[in-house]
Short mmCIF file of N, CA and C in Angstrom, two decimals:
data_model
loop_
_atom_site.label_atom_id
_atom_site.label_comp_id
_atom_site.label_asym_id
_atom_site.label_seq_id
_atom_site.Cartn_x
_atom_site.Cartn_y
_atom_site.Cartn_z
N MET A 1 11.60 2.77 10.84
CA MET A 1 12.48 3.20 9.77
C MET A 1 11.68 4.03 8.77
N ILE A 2 12.14 5.23 8.48
CA ILE A 2 11.49 6.09 7.52
C ILE A 2 12.02 5.75 6.13
N MET A 3 11.08 5.59 5.21
CA MET A 3 11.45 5.25 3.84
C MET A 3 11.98 6.52 3.16
N SER A 4 13.11 6.42 2.48
CA SER A 4 13.73 7.61 1.90
C SER A 4 13.48 7.77 0.40
N ILE A 5 13.06 6.69 -0.27
CA ILE A 5 12.77 6.81 -1.71
C ILE A 5 11.49 6.07 -2.04
N GLU A 6 10.82 6.53 -3.07
CA GLU A 6 9.58 5.91 -3.54
C GLU A 6 9.87 4.54 -4.14
N ILE A 7 8.97 3.61 -3.90
CA ILE A 7 9.08 2.29 -4.54
C ILE A 7 8.51 2.43 -5.94
N LEU A 8 9.34 2.26 -6.96
CA LEU A 8 8.92 2.44 -8.34
C LEU A 8 8.72 1.12 -9.07
N VAL A 9 9.39 0.08 -8.63
CA VAL A 9 9.28 -1.22 -9.28
C VAL A 9 8.43 -2.13 -8.40
N THR A 10 7.35 -2.66 -8.98
CA THR A 10 6.47 -3.55 -8.23
C THR A 10 7.11 -4.93 -8.14
N PRO A 11 7.24 -5.45 -6.92
CA PRO A 11 7.80 -6.80 -6.75
C PRO A 11 6.99 -7.86 -7.49
N GLN A 12 7.58 -9.01 -7.68
CA GLN A 12 6.97 -10.10 -8.45
C GLN A 12 5.82 -10.80 -7.72
N THR A 13 5.84 -10.81 -6.38
CA THR A 13 4.81 -11.56 -5.66
C THR A 13 4.08 -10.68 -4.65
N VAL A 14 2.86 -11.08 -4.32
CA VAL A 14 2.09 -10.40 -3.28
C VAL A 14 2.82 -10.52 -1.94
N ASP A 15 3.43 -11.68 -1.68
CA ASP A 15 4.19 -11.86 -0.44
C ASP A 15 5.27 -10.79 -0.29
N GLU A 16 6.01 -10.51 -1.35
CA GLU A 16 7.06 -9.49 -1.30
C GLU A 16 6.47 -8.11 -1.02
N CYS A 17 5.31 -7.82 -1.62
CA CYS A 17 4.65 -6.54 -1.40
C CYS A 17 4.21 -6.39 0.05
N ILE A 18 3.66 -7.47 0.61
CA ILE A 18 3.23 -7.45 2.00
C ILE A 18 4.43 -7.26 2.93
N GLU A 19 5.53 -7.91 2.63
CA GLU A 19 6.74 -7.73 3.45
C GLU A 19 7.23 -6.29 3.39
N LEU A 20 7.18 -5.67 2.20
CA LEU A 20 7.57 -4.26 2.08
C LEU A 20 6.64 -3.37 2.89
N ALA A 21 5.34 -3.65 2.84
CA ALA A 21 4.38 -2.87 3.62
C ALA A 21 4.66 -2.99 5.11
N ALA A 22 4.91 -4.21 5.57
CA ALA A 22 5.19 -4.43 6.99
C ALA A 22 6.45 -3.70 7.43
N GLU A 23 7.39 -3.54 6.53
CA GLU A 23 8.65 -2.87 6.85
C GLU A 23 8.55 -1.35 6.72
N HIS A 24 7.79 -0.86 5.72
CA HIS A 24 7.86 0.56 5.38
C HIS A 24 6.62 1.39 5.67
N LEU A 25 5.53 0.78 6.14
CA LEU A 25 4.38 1.62 6.50
C LEU A 25 4.72 2.40 7.77
N PRO A 26 4.46 3.70 7.78
CA PRO A 26 4.69 4.47 9.00
C PRO A 26 3.75 4.01 10.12
N GLU A 27 4.11 4.37 11.36
CA GLU A 27 3.27 4.05 12.51
C GLU A 27 1.84 4.53 12.26
N CYS A 28 0.87 3.74 12.69
CA CYS A 28 -0.56 4.07 12.65
C CYS A 28 -1.16 4.02 11.25
N TYR A 29 -0.44 3.54 10.25
CA TYR A 29 -1.01 3.30 8.93
C TYR A 29 -1.28 1.81 8.79
N GLU A 30 -2.31 1.46 8.03
CA GLU A 30 -2.68 0.06 7.84
C GLU A 30 -3.21 -0.15 6.44
N ILE A 31 -2.78 -1.22 5.80
CA ILE A 31 -3.33 -1.62 4.50
C ILE A 31 -4.22 -2.83 4.74
N THR A 32 -5.45 -2.75 4.22
CA THR A 32 -6.43 -3.82 4.37
C THR A 32 -6.82 -4.35 3.00
N ILE A 33 -6.79 -5.67 2.85
CA ILE A 33 -7.22 -6.32 1.62
C ILE A 33 -8.51 -7.07 1.92
N SER A 34 -9.56 -6.76 1.16
CA SER A 34 -10.85 -7.43 1.31
C SER A 34 -11.16 -8.19 0.04
N VAL A 35 -11.55 -9.44 0.21
CA VAL A 35 -11.89 -10.27 -0.95
C VAL A 35 -13.34 -10.72 -0.81
N GLU A 36 -14.09 -10.58 -1.88
CA GLU A 36 -15.48 -11.03 -1.91
C GLU A 36 -15.76 -11.63 -3.28
N LYS A 37 -16.90 -12.25 -3.40
CA LYS A 37 -17.27 -12.85 -4.69
C LYS A 37 -17.17 -11.79 -5.78
N SER A 38 -16.48 -12.09 -6.83
CA SER A 38 -16.33 -11.24 -8.01
C SER A 38 -15.43 -10.01 -7.82
N GLY A 39 -14.63 -9.98 -6.76
CA GLY A 39 -13.74 -8.83 -6.65
C GLY A 39 -12.99 -8.73 -5.35
N TYR A 40 -12.19 -7.68 -5.26
CA TYR A 40 -11.42 -7.40 -4.05
C TYR A 40 -11.19 -5.89 -3.98
N SER A 41 -10.78 -5.44 -2.81
CA SER A 41 -10.39 -4.04 -2.65
C SER A 41 -9.17 -3.97 -1.74
N VAL A 42 -8.37 -2.93 -1.95
CA VAL A 42 -7.21 -2.68 -1.12
C VAL A 42 -7.37 -1.24 -0.61
N ARG A 43 -7.30 -1.06 0.72
CA ARG A 43 -7.52 0.24 1.33
C ARG A 43 -6.38 0.59 2.28
N LEU A 44 -6.08 1.87 2.34
CA LEU A 44 -5.09 2.39 3.26
C LEU A 44 -5.82 3.21 4.32
N SER A 45 -5.56 2.92 5.59
CA SER A 45 -6.10 3.72 6.70
C SER A 45 -4.96 4.54 7.27
N ASP A 46 -5.22 5.84 7.45
CA ASP A 46 -4.18 6.72 7.99
C ASP A 46 -4.42 6.95 9.48
N PRO A 47 -3.52 7.69 10.16
CA PRO A 47 -3.66 7.90 11.60
C PRO A 47 -4.96 8.60 12.01
N ASP A 48 -5.58 9.35 11.09
CA ASP A 48 -6.84 10.03 11.37
C ASP A 48 -8.05 9.14 11.08
N CYS A 49 -7.81 7.85 10.83
CA CYS A 49 -8.84 6.86 10.52
C CYS A 49 -9.55 7.13 9.20
N GLU A 50 -8.89 7.86 8.31
CA GLU A 50 -9.41 8.08 6.97
C GLU A 50 -9.05 6.88 6.10
N ASP A 51 -10.02 6.35 5.38
CA ASP A 51 -9.78 5.23 4.47
C ASP A 51 -9.58 5.74 3.06
N ILE A 52 -8.54 5.26 2.40
CA ILE A 52 -8.21 5.64 1.04
C ILE A 52 -8.27 4.39 0.19
N SER A 53 -9.11 4.40 -0.84
CA SER A 53 -9.18 3.27 -1.76
C SER A 53 -7.97 3.32 -2.68
N LEU A 54 -7.26 2.19 -2.78
CA LEU A 54 -6.04 2.14 -3.57
C LEU A 54 -6.29 1.48 -4.93
N ASP A 55 -5.69 2.05 -5.97
CA ASP A 55 -5.73 1.47 -7.30
C ASP A 55 -4.44 1.82 -8.01
N GLY A 56 -3.47 0.94 -7.88
CA GLY A 56 -2.17 1.17 -8.50
C GLY A 56 -2.16 0.94 -9.99
N GLY A 57 -3.28 0.44 -10.53
CA GLY A 57 -3.41 0.30 -11.97
C GLY A 57 -2.99 -1.03 -12.54
N ASP A 58 -2.39 -1.91 -11.73
CA ASP A 58 -1.92 -3.18 -12.28
C ASP A 58 -2.08 -4.31 -11.26
N GLY A 59 -3.28 -4.42 -10.70
CA GLY A 59 -3.57 -5.52 -9.79
C GLY A 59 -3.19 -5.26 -8.34
N MET A 60 -3.38 -6.27 -7.52
CA MET A 60 -3.20 -6.16 -6.09
C MET A 60 -1.78 -5.74 -5.69
N ARG A 61 -0.78 -6.26 -6.37
CA ARG A 61 0.59 -5.90 -6.04
C ARG A 61 0.82 -4.40 -6.16
N SER A 62 0.37 -3.82 -7.25
CA SER A 62 0.57 -2.38 -7.44
C SER A 62 -0.30 -1.56 -6.48
N ASP A 63 -1.45 -2.09 -6.08
CA ASP A 63 -2.28 -1.40 -5.09
C ASP A 63 -1.55 -1.29 -3.75
N ILE A 64 -0.93 -2.37 -3.32
CA ILE A 64 -0.18 -2.37 -2.06
C ILE A 64 0.99 -1.39 -2.13
N ILE A 65 1.71 -1.40 -3.23
CA ILE A 65 2.86 -0.49 -3.40
C ILE A 65 2.37 0.96 -3.41
N GLU A 66 1.24 1.23 -4.05
CA GLU A 66 0.67 2.58 -4.04
C GLU A 66 0.38 3.02 -2.60
N GLY A 67 -0.17 2.12 -1.80
CA GLY A 67 -0.45 2.44 -0.40
C GLY A 67 0.81 2.79 0.38
N ILE A 68 1.87 2.03 0.17
CA ILE A 68 3.15 2.33 0.84
C ILE A 68 3.64 3.71 0.42
N ASN A 69 3.59 4.00 -0.87
CA ASN A 69 4.08 5.28 -1.37
C ASN A 69 3.24 6.44 -0.85
N ILE A 70 1.91 6.29 -0.80
CA ILE A 70 1.04 7.35 -0.28
C ILE A 70 1.33 7.58 1.20
N ALA A 71 1.43 6.49 1.97
CA ALA A 71 1.67 6.62 3.40
C ALA A 71 2.99 7.32 3.71
N ASN A 72 3.95 7.20 2.81
CA ASN A 72 5.25 7.83 2.99
C ASN A 72 5.36 9.16 2.25
N SER A 73 4.21 9.68 1.77
CA SER A 73 4.12 10.98 1.09
C SER A 73 4.89 11.05 -0.22
N PHE A 74 5.04 9.91 -0.90
CA PHE A 74 5.68 9.92 -2.22
C PHE A 74 4.67 9.99 -3.35
N ALA A 75 3.41 9.73 -3.06
CA ALA A 75 2.37 9.73 -4.08
C ALA A 75 1.17 10.52 -3.55
N GLN A 76 0.34 11.01 -4.46
CA GLN A 76 -0.85 11.76 -4.11
C GLN A 76 -1.97 10.81 -3.70
N ARG A 77 -2.84 11.29 -2.86
CA ARG A 77 -4.01 10.52 -2.43
C ARG A 77 -5.06 10.55 -3.49
#
């Protein structure tokens, strides 16, 4: 299913964000969350195996939503 509009409102839970990603990421895109002592990172991998560091500006939930929007060409890399 191709997403037709940008996600502008960040859901309340990480679970909801992950469900949106599973539904709306295009084929061959992947969001990876890495957690380590004193921090975490959220990255988007595209079909060309390019990794994009995500920072939606308001924690992990907004990072995931930014990845969905970038993968669907609604936001800049």
